[in-house]
mmCIF file with all atom_site columns, C-alpha atoms in Angstrom:
data_model
loop_
_atom_site.group_PDB
_atom_site.id
_atom_site.type_symbol
_atom_site.label_atom_id
_atom_site.label_alt_id
_atom_site.label_comp_id
_atom_site.label_asym_id
_atom_site.label_entity_id
_atom_site.label_seq_id
_atom_site.pdbx_PDB_ins_code
_atom_site.Cartn_x
_atom_site.Cartn_y
_atom_site.Cartn_z
_atom_site.occupancy
_atom_site.B_iso_or_equiv
_atom_site.pdbx_formal_charge
_atom_site.auth_seq_id
_atom_site.auth_comp_id
_atom_site.auth_asym_id
_atom_site.auth_atom_id
_atom_site.pdbx_PDB_model_num
ATOM 1   C CA . UNK Q 1 1   ? -35.054 -158.417 179.799 1.00 0.00 ? 735 UNK Q CA 1
ATOM 2   C CA . UNK Q 1 2   ? -37.531 -158.770 182.593 1.00 0.00 ? 736 UNK Q CA 1
ATOM 3   C CA . UNK Q 1 3   ? -36.505 -159.750 186.134 1.00 0.00 ? 737 UNK Q CA 1
ATOM 4   C CA . UNK Q 1 4   ? -38.322 -160.836 189.268 1.00 0.00 ? 738 UNK Q CA 1
ATOM 5   C CA . UNK Q 1 5   ? -37.577 -160.359 192.940 1.00 0.00 ? 739 UNK Q CA 1
ATOM 6   C CA . UNK Q 1 6   ? -39.190 -162.157 195.819 1.00 0.00 ? 740 UNK Q CA 1
ATOM 7   C CA . UNK Q 1 7   ? -38.703 -160.412 199.107 1.00 0.00 ? 741 UNK Q CA 1
ATOM 8   C CA . UNK Q 1 8   ? -39.064 -163.275 201.503 1.00 0.00 ? 742 UNK Q CA 1
ATOM 9   C CA . UNK Q 1 9   ? -36.574 -166.104 201.459 1.00 0.00 ? 743 UNK Q CA 1
ATOM 10  C CA . UNK Q 1 10  ? -38.153 -168.223 204.180 1.00 0.00 ? 744 UNK Q CA 1
ATOM 11  C CA . UNK Q 1 11  ? -41.507 -167.678 205.851 1.00 0.00 ? 745 UNK Q CA 1
ATOM 12  C CA . UNK Q 1 12  ? -42.624 -169.674 208.876 1.00 0.00 ? 746 UNK Q CA 1
ATOM 13  C CA . UNK Q 1 13  ? -46.254 -169.597 209.924 1.00 0.00 ? 747 UNK Q CA 1
ATOM 14  C CA . UNK Q 1 14  ? -48.600 -171.479 212.177 1.00 0.00 ? 748 UNK Q CA 1
ATOM 15  C CA . UNK Q 1 15  ? -51.686 -173.122 210.754 1.00 0.00 ? 749 UNK Q CA 1
ATOM 16  C CA . UNK Q 1 16  ? -54.602 -170.750 210.192 1.00 0.00 ? 750 UNK Q CA 1
ATOM 17  C CA . UNK Q 1 17  ? -52.306 -167.739 209.911 1.00 0.00 ? 751 UNK Q CA 1
ATOM 18  C CA . UNK Q 1 18  ? -52.692 -165.452 206.920 1.00 0.00 ? 752 UNK Q CA 1
ATOM 19  C CA . UNK Q 1 19  ? -50.064 -165.435 204.193 1.00 0.00 ? 753 UNK Q CA 1
ATOM 20  C CA . UNK Q 1 20  ? -48.732 -162.794 201.887 1.00 0.00 ? 754 UNK Q CA 1
ATOM 21  C CA . UNK Q 1 21  ? -45.659 -163.376 199.733 1.00 0.00 ? 755 UNK Q CA 1
ATOM 22  C CA . UNK Q 1 22  ? -44.176 -160.435 197.903 1.00 0.00 ? 756 UNK Q CA 1
ATOM 23  C CA . UNK Q 1 23  ? -43.221 -160.388 194.247 1.00 0.00 ? 757 UNK Q CA 1
ATOM 24  C CA . UNK Q 1 24  ? -41.991 -157.464 192.194 1.00 0.00 ? 758 UNK Q CA 1
ATOM 25  C CA . UNK Q 1 25  ? -40.908 -157.451 188.598 1.00 0.00 ? 759 UNK Q CA 1
ATOM 26  C CA . UNK Q 1 26  ? -39.111 -155.067 186.350 1.00 0.00 ? 760 UNK Q CA 1
ATOM 27  C CA . UNK Q 1 27  ? -40.184 -154.734 182.743 1.00 0.00 ? 761 UNK Q CA 1
ATOM 28  C CA . UNK Q 1 28  ? -41.537 -151.821 180.829 1.00 0.00 ? 762 UNK Q CA 1
ATOM 29  C CA . UNK Q 1 29  ? -44.029 -153.606 178.631 1.00 0.00 ? 763 UNK Q CA 1
ATOM 30  C CA . UNK Q 1 30  ? -47.034 -155.873 178.954 1.00 0.00 ? 764 UNK Q CA 1
ATOM 31  C CA . UNK Q 1 31  ? -46.408 -158.977 181.012 1.00 0.00 ? 765 UNK Q CA 1
ATOM 32  C CA . UNK Q 1 32  ? -48.047 -162.201 182.021 1.00 0.00 ? 766 UNK Q CA 1
ATOM 33  C CA . UNK Q 1 33  ? -47.530 -163.175 185.649 1.00 0.00 ? 767 UNK Q CA 1
ATOM 34  C CA . UNK Q 1 34  ? -47.533 -166.513 187.413 1.00 0.00 ? 768 UNK Q CA 1
ATOM 35  C CA . UNK Q 1 35  ? -47.153 -168.147 190.770 1.00 0.00 ? 769 UNK Q CA 1
ATOM 36  C CA . UNK Q 1 36  ? -45.881 -171.699 190.817 1.00 0.00 ? 770 UNK Q CA 1
ATOM 37  C CA . UNK Q 1 37  ? -45.679 -174.015 193.815 1.00 0.00 ? 771 UNK Q CA 1
ATOM 38  C CA . UNK Q 1 38  ? -43.177 -176.814 194.347 1.00 0.00 ? 772 UNK Q CA 1
ATOM 39  C CA . UNK Q 1 39  ? -44.060 -179.291 197.071 1.00 0.00 ? 773 UNK Q CA 1
ATOM 40  C CA . UNK Q 1 40  ? -41.134 -181.174 198.604 1.00 0.00 ? 774 UNK Q CA 1
ATOM 41  C CA . UNK Q 1 41  ? -39.592 -183.518 196.066 1.00 0.00 ? 775 UNK Q CA 1
ATOM 42  C CA . UNK Q 1 42  ? -42.037 -182.589 193.342 1.00 0.00 ? 776 UNK Q CA 1
ATOM 43  C CA . UNK Q 1 43  ? -42.125 -180.529 190.172 1.00 0.00 ? 777 UNK Q CA 1
ATOM 44  C CA . UNK Q 1 44  ? -43.478 -177.035 189.684 1.00 0.00 ? 778 UNK Q CA 1
ATOM 45  C CA . UNK Q 1 45  ? -47.238 -176.708 189.487 1.00 0.00 ? 779 UNK Q CA 1
ATOM 46  C CA . UNK Q 1 46  ? -49.163 -173.637 188.493 1.00 0.00 ? 780 UNK Q CA 1
ATOM 47  C CA . UNK Q 1 47  ? -51.041 -171.964 191.355 1.00 0.00 ? 781 UNK Q CA 1
ATOM 48  C CA . UNK Q 1 48  ? -52.480 -169.057 189.421 1.00 0.00 ? 782 UNK Q CA 1
ATOM 49  C CA . UNK Q 1 49  ? -51.809 -166.756 186.519 1.00 0.00 ? 783 UNK Q CA 1
ATOM 50  C CA . UNK Q 1 50  ? -52.597 -163.275 185.304 1.00 0.00 ? 784 UNK Q CA 1
ATOM 51  C CA . UNK Q 1 51  ? -52.923 -162.494 181.635 1.00 0.00 ? 785 UNK Q CA 1
ATOM 52  C CA . UNK Q 1 52  ? -55.348 -159.578 181.529 1.00 0.00 ? 786 UNK Q CA 1
ATOM 53  C CA . UNK Q 1 53  ? -58.630 -158.309 182.990 1.00 0.00 ? 787 UNK Q CA 1
ATOM 54  C CA . UNK Q 1 54  ? -59.448 -158.390 186.692 1.00 0.00 ? 788 UNK Q CA 1
ATOM 55  C CA . UNK Q 1 55  ? -56.171 -157.772 188.540 1.00 0.00 ? 789 UNK Q CA 1
ATOM 56  C CA . UNK Q 1 56  ? -57.304 -159.973 191.410 1.00 0.00 ? 790 UNK Q CA 1
ATOM 57  C CA . UNK Q 1 57  ? -56.875 -163.551 190.319 1.00 0.00 ? 791 UNK Q CA 1
ATOM 58  C CA . UNK Q 1 58  ? -57.912 -166.639 192.182 1.00 0.00 ? 792 UNK Q CA 1
ATOM 59  C CA . UNK Q 1 59  ? -56.042 -169.890 191.955 1.00 0.00 ? 793 UNK Q CA 1
ATOM 60  C CA . UNK Q 1 60  ? -56.195 -173.368 193.325 1.00 0.00 ? 794 UNK Q CA 1
ATOM 61  C CA . UNK Q 1 61  ? -56.250 -174.289 197.024 1.00 0.00 ? 795 UNK Q CA 1
ATOM 62  C CA . UNK Q 1 62  ? -57.592 -170.917 198.152 1.00 0.00 ? 796 UNK Q CA 1
ATOM 63  C CA . UNK Q 1 63  ? -54.685 -168.836 196.878 1.00 0.00 ? 797 UNK Q CA 1
ATOM 64  C CA . UNK Q 1 64  ? -55.133 -165.477 195.222 1.00 0.00 ? 798 UNK Q CA 1
ATOM 65  C CA . UNK Q 1 65  ? -52.847 -162.786 193.888 1.00 0.00 ? 799 UNK Q CA 1
ATOM 66  C CA . UNK Q 1 66  ? -53.300 -159.145 193.011 1.00 0.00 ? 800 UNK Q CA 1
ATOM 67  C CA . UNK Q 1 67  ? -51.590 -157.453 190.117 1.00 0.00 ? 801 UNK Q CA 1
ATOM 68  C CA . UNK Q 1 68  ? -50.814 -153.824 190.896 1.00 0.00 ? 802 UNK Q CA 1
ATOM 69  C CA . UNK Q 1 69  ? -49.404 -152.374 187.722 1.00 0.00 ? 803 UNK Q CA 1
ATOM 70  C CA . UNK Q 1 70  ? -48.280 -149.098 189.272 1.00 0.00 ? 804 UNK Q CA 1
ATOM 71  C CA . UNK Q 1 71  ? -46.183 -150.990 191.797 1.00 0.00 ? 805 UNK Q CA 1
ATOM 72  C CA . UNK Q 1 72  ? -45.011 -153.712 189.409 1.00 0.00 ? 806 UNK Q CA 1
ATOM 73  C CA . UNK Q 1 73  ? -46.176 -156.190 192.015 1.00 0.00 ? 807 UNK Q CA 1
ATOM 74  C CA . UNK Q 1 74  ? -47.989 -159.509 192.034 1.00 0.00 ? 808 UNK Q CA 1
ATOM 75  C CA . UNK Q 1 75  ? -48.247 -160.580 195.664 1.00 0.00 ? 809 UNK Q CA 1
ATOM 76  C CA . UNK Q 1 76  ? -49.607 -163.967 196.625 1.00 0.00 ? 810 UNK Q CA 1
ATOM 77  C CA . UNK Q 1 77  ? -52.113 -164.278 199.460 1.00 0.00 ? 811 UNK Q CA 1
ATOM 78  C CA . UNK Q 1 78  ? -54.028 -166.900 201.368 1.00 0.00 ? 812 UNK Q CA 1
ATOM 79  C CA . UNK Q 1 79  ? -56.260 -166.031 204.325 1.00 0.00 ? 813 UNK Q CA 1
ATOM 80  C CA . UNK Q 1 80  ? -55.614 -169.212 206.302 1.00 0.00 ? 814 UNK Q CA 1
ATOM 81  C CA . UNK Q 1 81  ? -52.683 -171.537 205.590 1.00 0.00 ? 815 UNK Q CA 1
ATOM 82  C CA . UNK Q 1 82  ? -52.595 -175.258 206.227 1.00 0.00 ? 816 UNK Q CA 1
ATOM 83  C CA . UNK Q 1 83  ? -49.738 -177.582 207.058 1.00 0.00 ? 817 UNK Q CA 1
ATOM 84  C CA . UNK Q 1 84  ? -50.064 -178.998 203.535 1.00 0.00 ? 818 UNK Q CA 1
ATOM 85  C CA . UNK Q 1 85  ? -49.146 -175.589 202.086 1.00 0.00 ? 819 UNK Q CA 1
ATOM 86  C CA . UNK Q 1 86  ? -45.538 -176.157 203.152 1.00 0.00 ? 820 UNK Q CA 1
ATOM 87  C CA . UNK Q 1 87  ? -43.651 -175.769 199.889 1.00 0.00 ? 821 UNK Q CA 1
ATOM 88  C CA . UNK Q 1 88  ? -41.449 -173.522 197.783 1.00 0.00 ? 822 UNK Q CA 1
ATOM 89  C CA . UNK Q 1 89  ? -43.290 -170.737 195.969 1.00 0.00 ? 823 UNK Q CA 1
ATOM 90  C CA . UNK Q 1 90  ? -42.002 -169.120 192.797 1.00 0.00 ? 824 UNK Q CA 1
ATOM 91  C CA . UNK Q 1 91  ? -43.175 -165.950 191.141 1.00 0.00 ? 825 UNK Q CA 1
ATOM 92  C CA . UNK Q 1 92  ? -42.537 -165.750 187.403 1.00 0.00 ? 826 UNK Q CA 1
ATOM 93  C CA . UNK Q 1 93  ? -42.956 -163.143 184.704 1.00 0.00 ? 827 UNK Q CA 1
ATOM 94  C CA . UNK Q 1 94  ? -42.959 -163.415 180.956 1.00 0.00 ? 828 UNK Q CA 1
ATOM 95  C CA . UNK Q 1 95  ? -43.248 -160.665 178.425 1.00 0.00 ? 829 UNK Q CA 1
ATOM 96  C CA . UNK Q 1 96  ? -46.479 -160.755 176.458 1.00 0.00 ? 830 UNK Q CA 1
ATOM 97  C CA . UNK Q 1 97  ? -46.274 -163.001 173.429 1.00 0.00 ? 831 UNK Q CA 1
ATOM 98  C CA . UNK Q 1 98  ? -42.778 -164.100 174.378 1.00 0.00 ? 832 UNK Q CA 1
ATOM 99  C CA . UNK Q 1 99  ? -41.295 -167.295 175.741 1.00 0.00 ? 833 UNK Q CA 1
ATOM 100 C CA . UNK Q 1 100 ? -38.510 -166.004 177.984 1.00 0.00 ? 834 UNK Q CA 1
ATOM 101 C CA . UNK Q 1 101 ? -39.926 -166.686 181.442 1.00 0.00 ? 835 UNK Q CA 1
ATOM 102 C CA . UNK Q 1 102 ? -37.993 -165.346 184.417 1.00 0.00 ? 836 UNK Q CA 1
ATOM 103 C CA . UNK Q 1 103 ? -38.395 -166.786 187.881 1.00 0.00 ? 837 UNK Q CA 1
ATOM 104 C CA . UNK Q 1 104 ? -37.839 -165.227 191.256 1.00 0.00 ? 838 UNK Q CA 1
ATOM 105 C CA . UNK Q 1 105 ? -35.471 -166.884 193.694 1.00 0.00 ? 839 UNK Q CA 1
ATOM 106 C CA . UNK Q 1 106 ? -38.382 -168.578 195.452 1.00 0.00 ? 840 UNK Q CA 1
ATOM 107 C CA . UNK Q 1 107 ? -39.845 -168.331 198.942 1.00 0.00 ? 841 UNK Q CA 1
ATOM 108 C CA . UNK Q 1 108 ? -39.851 -171.322 201.200 1.00 0.00 ? 842 UNK Q CA 1
ATOM 109 C CA . UNK Q 1 109 ? -43.029 -171.520 203.257 1.00 0.00 ? 843 UNK Q CA 1
ATOM 110 C CA . UNK Q 1 110 ? -43.054 -173.679 206.368 1.00 0.00 ? 844 UNK Q CA 1
ATOM 111 C CA . UNK Q 1 111 ? -46.396 -174.119 208.101 1.00 0.00 ? 845 UNK Q CA 1
ATOM 112 C CA . UNK Q 1 112 ? -46.235 -175.494 211.609 1.00 0.00 ? 846 UNK Q CA 1
ATOM 113 C CA . UNK Q 1 113 ? -49.137 -177.712 212.669 1.00 0.00 ? 847 UNK Q CA 1
ATOM 114 C CA . UNK L 2 1   ? -51.766 -189.039 179.832 1.00 0.00 ? 758 UNK L CA 1
ATOM 115 C CA . UNK L 2 2   ? -48.829 -187.188 181.385 1.00 0.00 ? 759 UNK L CA 1
ATOM 116 C CA . UNK L 2 3   ? -48.422 -183.761 179.792 1.00 0.00 ? 760 UNK L CA 1
ATOM 117 C CA . UNK L 2 4   ? -44.635 -183.392 180.148 1.00 0.00 ? 761 UNK L CA 1
ATOM 118 C CA . UNK L 2 5   ? -42.577 -186.445 180.978 1.00 0.00 ? 762 UNK L CA 1
ATOM 119 C CA . UNK L 2 6   ? -38.876 -186.881 181.675 1.00 0.00 ? 763 UNK L CA 1
ATOM 120 C CA . UNK L 2 7   ? -36.620 -189.893 181.962 1.00 0.00 ? 764 UNK L CA 1
ATOM 121 C CA . UNK L 2 8   ? -34.848 -190.903 184.040 1.00 0.00 ? 765 UNK L CA 1
ATOM 122 C CA . UNK L 2 9   ? -36.157 -189.537 187.312 1.00 0.00 ? 766 UNK L CA 1
ATOM 123 C CA . UNK L 2 10  ? -32.844 -190.155 189.061 1.00 0.00 ? 767 UNK L CA 1
ATOM 124 C CA . UNK L 2 11  ? -29.396 -190.314 187.515 1.00 0.00 ? 768 UNK L CA 1
ATOM 125 C CA . UNK L 2 12  ? -26.242 -191.054 189.481 1.00 0.00 ? 769 UNK L CA 1
ATOM 126 C CA . UNK L 2 13  ? -22.976 -191.088 187.584 1.00 0.00 ? 770 UNK L CA 1
ATOM 127 C CA . UNK L 2 14  ? -19.240 -190.527 187.829 1.00 0.00 ? 771 UNK L CA 1
ATOM 128 C CA . UNK L 2 15  ? -17.353 -187.404 186.882 1.00 0.00 ? 772 UNK L CA 1
ATOM 129 C CA . UNK L 2 16  ? -16.253 -187.355 183.275 1.00 0.00 ? 773 UNK L CA 1
ATOM 130 C CA . UNK L 2 17  ? -19.127 -189.473 181.989 1.00 0.00 ? 774 UNK L CA 1
ATOM 131 C CA . UNK L 2 18  ? -21.548 -188.454 179.263 1.00 0.00 ? 775 UNK L CA 1
ATOM 132 C CA . UNK L 2 19  ? -25.270 -188.721 179.953 1.00 0.00 ? 776 UNK L CA 1
ATOM 133 C CA . UNK L 2 20  ? -28.610 -187.791 178.428 1.00 0.00 ? 777 UNK L CA 1
ATOM 134 C CA . UNK L 2 21  ? -31.990 -186.833 179.833 1.00 0.00 ? 778 UNK L CA 1
ATOM 135 C CA . UNK L 2 22  ? -35.076 -187.227 177.696 1.00 0.00 ? 779 UNK L CA 1
ATOM 136 C CA . UNK L 2 23  ? -38.174 -185.066 177.635 1.00 0.00 ? 780 UNK L CA 1
ATOM 137 C CA . UNK L 2 24  ? -41.451 -185.470 175.826 1.00 0.00 ? 781 UNK L CA 1
ATOM 138 C CA . UNK L 2 25  ? -44.600 -183.359 175.785 1.00 0.00 ? 782 UNK L CA 1
ATOM 139 C CA . UNK L 2 26  ? -47.999 -184.345 174.429 1.00 0.00 ? 783 UNK L CA 1
ATOM 140 C CA . UNK L 2 27  ? -49.596 -180.920 174.669 1.00 0.00 ? 784 UNK L CA 1
ATOM 141 C CA . UNK L 2 28  ? -48.923 -179.905 171.096 1.00 0.00 ? 785 UNK L CA 1
ATOM 142 C CA . UNK L 2 29  ? -46.815 -176.976 172.276 1.00 0.00 ? 786 UNK L CA 1
ATOM 143 C CA . UNK L 2 30  ? -44.332 -175.368 169.942 1.00 0.00 ? 787 UNK L CA 1
ATOM 144 C CA . UNK L 2 31  ? -41.658 -174.476 172.497 1.00 0.00 ? 788 UNK L CA 1
ATOM 145 C CA . UNK L 2 32  ? -39.769 -176.620 174.989 1.00 0.00 ? 789 UNK L CA 1
ATOM 146 C CA . UNK L 2 33  ? -37.287 -175.657 177.682 1.00 0.00 ? 790 UNK L CA 1
ATOM 147 C CA . UNK L 2 34  ? -34.656 -177.000 180.031 1.00 0.00 ? 791 UNK L CA 1
ATOM 148 C CA . UNK L 2 35  ? -34.165 -175.507 183.482 1.00 0.00 ? 792 UNK L CA 1
ATOM 149 C CA . UNK L 2 36  ? -31.571 -176.250 186.139 1.00 0.00 ? 793 UNK L CA 1
ATOM 150 C CA . UNK L 2 37  ? -32.552 -176.028 189.798 1.00 0.00 ? 794 UNK L CA 1
ATOM 151 C CA . UNK L 2 38  ? -29.644 -175.895 192.202 1.00 0.00 ? 795 UNK L CA 1
ATOM 152 C CA . UNK L 2 39  ? -29.516 -176.927 195.841 1.00 0.00 ? 796 UNK L CA 1
ATOM 153 C CA . UNK L 2 40  ? -30.868 -173.538 196.901 1.00 0.00 ? 797 UNK L CA 1
ATOM 154 C CA . UNK L 2 41  ? -33.930 -174.058 194.689 1.00 0.00 ? 798 UNK L CA 1
ATOM 155 C CA . UNK L 2 42  ? -32.889 -171.316 192.286 1.00 0.00 ? 799 UNK L CA 1
ATOM 156 C CA . UNK L 2 43  ? -34.322 -171.945 188.819 1.00 0.00 ? 800 UNK L CA 1
ATOM 157 C CA . UNK L 2 44  ? -32.184 -171.044 185.856 1.00 0.00 ? 801 UNK L CA 1
ATOM 158 C CA . UNK L 2 45  ? -33.255 -171.419 182.266 1.00 0.00 ? 802 UNK L CA 1
ATOM 159 C CA . UNK L 2 46  ? -30.738 -173.223 180.124 1.00 0.00 ? 803 UNK L CA 1
ATOM 160 C CA . UNK L 2 47  ? -32.303 -173.618 176.708 1.00 0.00 ? 804 UNK L CA 1
ATOM 161 C CA . UNK L 2 48  ? -35.480 -173.337 174.777 1.00 0.00 ? 805 UNK L CA 1
ATOM 162 C CA . UNK L 2 49  ? -36.396 -174.705 171.381 1.00 0.00 ? 806 UNK L CA 1
ATOM 163 C CA . UNK L 2 50  ? -39.076 -173.337 169.102 1.00 0.00 ? 807 UNK L CA 1
ATOM 164 C CA . UNK L 2 51  ? -39.783 -175.218 165.902 1.00 0.00 ? 808 UNK L CA 1
ATOM 165 C CA . UNK L 2 52  ? -36.374 -176.858 166.077 1.00 0.00 ? 809 UNK L CA 1
ATOM 166 C CA . UNK L 2 53  ? -34.523 -173.604 166.523 1.00 0.00 ? 810 UNK L CA 1
ATOM 167 C CA . UNK L 2 54  ? -32.569 -172.683 169.611 1.00 0.00 ? 811 UNK L CA 1
ATOM 168 C CA . UNK L 2 55  ? -33.847 -169.313 170.671 1.00 0.00 ? 812 UNK L CA 1
ATOM 169 C CA . UNK L 2 56  ? -32.544 -168.932 174.219 1.00 0.00 ? 813 UNK L CA 1
ATOM 170 C CA . UNK L 2 57  ? -29.116 -170.015 175.297 1.00 0.00 ? 814 UNK L CA 1
ATOM 171 C CA . UNK L 2 58  ? -28.019 -168.567 178.625 1.00 0.00 ? 815 UNK L CA 1
ATOM 172 C CA . UNK L 2 59  ? -24.416 -168.789 179.802 1.00 0.00 ? 816 UNK L CA 1
ATOM 173 C CA . UNK L 2 60  ? -24.367 -172.562 179.826 1.00 0.00 ? 817 UNK L CA 1
ATOM 174 C CA . UNK L 2 61  ? -21.180 -174.518 179.235 1.00 0.00 ? 818 UNK L CA 1
ATOM 175 C CA . UNK L 2 62  ? -20.977 -176.077 175.795 1.00 0.00 ? 819 UNK L CA 1
ATOM 176 C CA . UNK L 2 63  ? -20.771 -179.479 177.481 1.00 0.00 ? 820 UNK L CA 1
ATOM 177 C CA . UNK L 2 64  ? -24.553 -179.167 177.568 1.00 0.00 ? 821 UNK L CA 1
ATOM 178 C CA . UNK L 2 65  ? -26.319 -179.598 174.271 1.00 0.00 ? 822 UNK L CA 1
ATOM 179 C CA . UNK L 2 66  ? -30.059 -179.790 173.622 1.00 0.00 ? 823 UNK L CA 1
ATOM 180 C CA . UNK L 2 67  ? -31.297 -181.966 170.818 1.00 0.00 ? 824 UNK L CA 1
ATOM 181 C CA . UNK L 2 68  ? -34.817 -181.877 169.439 1.00 0.00 ? 825 UNK L CA 1
ATOM 182 C CA . UNK L 2 69  ? -35.682 -184.702 167.041 1.00 0.00 ? 826 UNK L CA 1
ATOM 183 C CA . UNK L 2 70  ? -39.198 -183.308 166.666 1.00 0.00 ? 827 UNK L CA 1
ATOM 184 C CA . UNK L 2 71  ? -41.555 -180.761 168.158 1.00 0.00 ? 828 UNK L CA 1
ATOM 185 C CA . UNK L 2 72  ? -42.619 -183.082 170.973 1.00 0.00 ? 829 UNK L CA 1
ATOM 186 C CA . UNK L 2 73  ? -39.144 -183.955 172.232 1.00 0.00 ? 830 UNK L CA 1
ATOM 187 C CA . UNK L 2 74  ? -36.218 -182.013 173.655 1.00 0.00 ? 831 UNK L CA 1
ATOM 188 C CA . UNK L 2 75  ? -33.378 -184.103 175.017 1.00 0.00 ? 832 UNK L CA 1
ATOM 189 C CA . UNK L 2 76  ? -30.473 -182.784 177.049 1.00 0.00 ? 833 UNK L CA 1
ATOM 190 C CA . UNK L 2 77  ? -27.013 -184.222 176.490 1.00 0.00 ? 834 UNK L CA 1
ATOM 191 C CA . UNK L 2 78  ? -24.251 -183.547 178.951 1.00 0.00 ? 835 UNK L CA 1
ATOM 192 C CA . UNK L 2 79  ? -20.625 -184.373 178.185 1.00 0.00 ? 836 UNK L CA 1
ATOM 193 C CA . UNK L 2 80  ? -17.748 -184.702 180.648 1.00 0.00 ? 837 UNK L CA 1
ATOM 194 C CA . UNK L 2 81  ? -19.918 -184.359 183.718 1.00 0.00 ? 838 UNK L CA 1
ATOM 195 C CA . UNK L 2 82  ? -18.587 -182.303 186.617 1.00 0.00 ? 839 UNK L CA 1
ATOM 196 C CA . UNK L 2 83  ? -19.488 -182.221 190.300 1.00 0.00 ? 840 UNK L CA 1
ATOM 197 C CA . UNK L 2 84  ? -21.146 -178.830 189.844 1.00 0.00 ? 841 UNK L CA 1
ATOM 198 C CA . UNK L 2 85  ? -23.595 -180.311 187.377 1.00 0.00 ? 842 UNK L CA 1
ATOM 199 C CA . UNK L 2 86  ? -25.387 -182.035 190.247 1.00 0.00 ? 843 UNK L CA 1
ATOM 200 C CA . UNK L 2 87  ? -28.858 -180.516 190.344 1.00 0.00 ? 844 UNK L CA 1
ATOM 201 C CA . UNK L 2 88  ? -32.457 -181.158 189.413 1.00 0.00 ? 845 UNK L CA 1
ATOM 202 C CA . UNK L 2 89  ? -33.178 -180.586 185.739 1.00 0.00 ? 846 UNK L CA 1
ATOM 203 C CA . UNK L 2 90  ? -36.692 -179.707 184.680 1.00 0.00 ? 847 UNK L CA 1
ATOM 204 C CA . UNK L 2 91  ? -38.128 -179.836 181.225 1.00 0.00 ? 848 UNK L CA 1
ATOM 205 C CA . UNK L 2 92  ? -41.061 -177.564 180.357 1.00 0.00 ? 849 UNK L CA 1
ATOM 206 C CA . UNK L 2 93  ? -43.184 -176.661 177.364 1.00 0.00 ? 850 UNK L CA 1
ATOM 207 C CA . UNK L 2 94  ? -45.447 -173.830 176.290 1.00 0.00 ? 851 UNK L CA 1
ATOM 208 C CA . UNK L 2 95  ? -47.204 -172.338 173.309 1.00 0.00 ? 852 UNK L CA 1
ATOM 209 C CA . UNK L 2 96  ? -45.809 -168.966 172.337 1.00 0.00 ? 853 UNK L CA 1
ATOM 210 C CA . UNK L 2 97  ? -48.580 -166.447 172.188 1.00 0.00 ? 854 UNK L CA 1
ATOM 211 C CA . UNK L 2 98  ? -50.844 -164.545 174.485 1.00 0.00 ? 855 UNK L CA 1
ATOM 212 C CA . UNK L 2 99  ? -51.351 -167.475 176.901 1.00 0.00 ? 856 UNK L CA 1
ATOM 213 C CA . UNK L 2 100 ? -47.786 -168.652 177.331 1.00 0.00 ? 857 UNK L CA 1
ATOM 214 C CA . UNK L 2 101 ? -47.983 -170.576 180.587 1.00 0.00 ? 858 UNK L CA 1
ATOM 215 C CA . UNK L 2 102 ? -45.232 -173.161 180.944 1.00 0.00 ? 859 UNK L CA 1
ATOM 216 C CA . UNK L 2 103 ? -45.958 -176.736 181.971 1.00 0.00 ? 860 UNK L CA 1
ATOM 217 C CA . UNK L 2 104 ? -43.226 -178.561 183.829 1.00 0.00 ? 861 UNK L CA 1
ATOM 218 C CA . UNK L 2 105 ? -42.069 -182.145 183.844 1.00 0.00 ? 862 UNK L CA 1
ATOM 219 C CA . UNK L 2 106 ? -41.381 -184.095 187.054 1.00 0.00 ? 863 UNK L CA 1
ATOM 220 C CA . UNK L 2 107 ? -37.669 -183.335 187.058 1.00 0.00 ? 864 UNK L CA 1
ATOM 221 C CA . UNK L 2 108 ? -34.498 -185.414 186.859 1.00 0.00 ? 865 UNK L CA 1
ATOM 222 C CA . UNK L 2 109 ? -32.235 -185.413 189.878 1.00 0.00 ? 866 UNK L CA 1
ATOM 223 C CA . UNK L 2 110 ? -28.667 -185.704 188.615 1.00 0.00 ? 867 UNK L CA 1
ATOM 224 C CA . UNK L 2 111 ? -25.940 -186.600 191.088 1.00 0.00 ? 868 UNK L CA 1
ATOM 225 C CA . UNK L 2 112 ? -22.347 -186.550 189.929 1.00 0.00 ? 869 UNK L CA 1
ATOM 226 C CA . UNK L 2 113 ? -19.908 -188.417 192.169 1.00 0.00 ? 870 UNK L CA 1
#
């Protein structure tokens, strides 16, 4: 079965700083990849997803992620974070045409105003 | 027009009680899930149902039982509640296939006293 690891447990940044959150997965076949965000006290919302095609995907709120197949990575980036980006971020992977989604342990992002 | 809804949002109960959490999706998806999120924000899949068949059942105590009266509903029943069951429970749904993004409900915060 596939698995996901997120390297950063807690990231603290000042507003306007650039963000990169690491995500690596292990699975030998074709995968779909996701980043979800969970704002304090709320449910998971989809930030962006990769199914196929251009490995650089753009999501909501200025986030983007790049799928690098050779590195089994799907890192999340944002050039300039805002205080409102403070949240928990989850990387997830699911095998193509499957329904067994695996989540990483999450990365807590704290943005200081 | 909520896509995935859960009730109740908060549930506080005593040890040993039996409780249920309801979930409904209006997206026409064929698969529904239950996840448990612990105090460290770790997401663990508990169950999924596809066309009324249980197809994922992780190492969850048999005190937990999912029940799906139809494709749009997946309820979670918990018997003999224990302190360690305190968590946030999320329902989700998806359509198995190439584009298998999961949509999450708002969560139910269960507190066992």
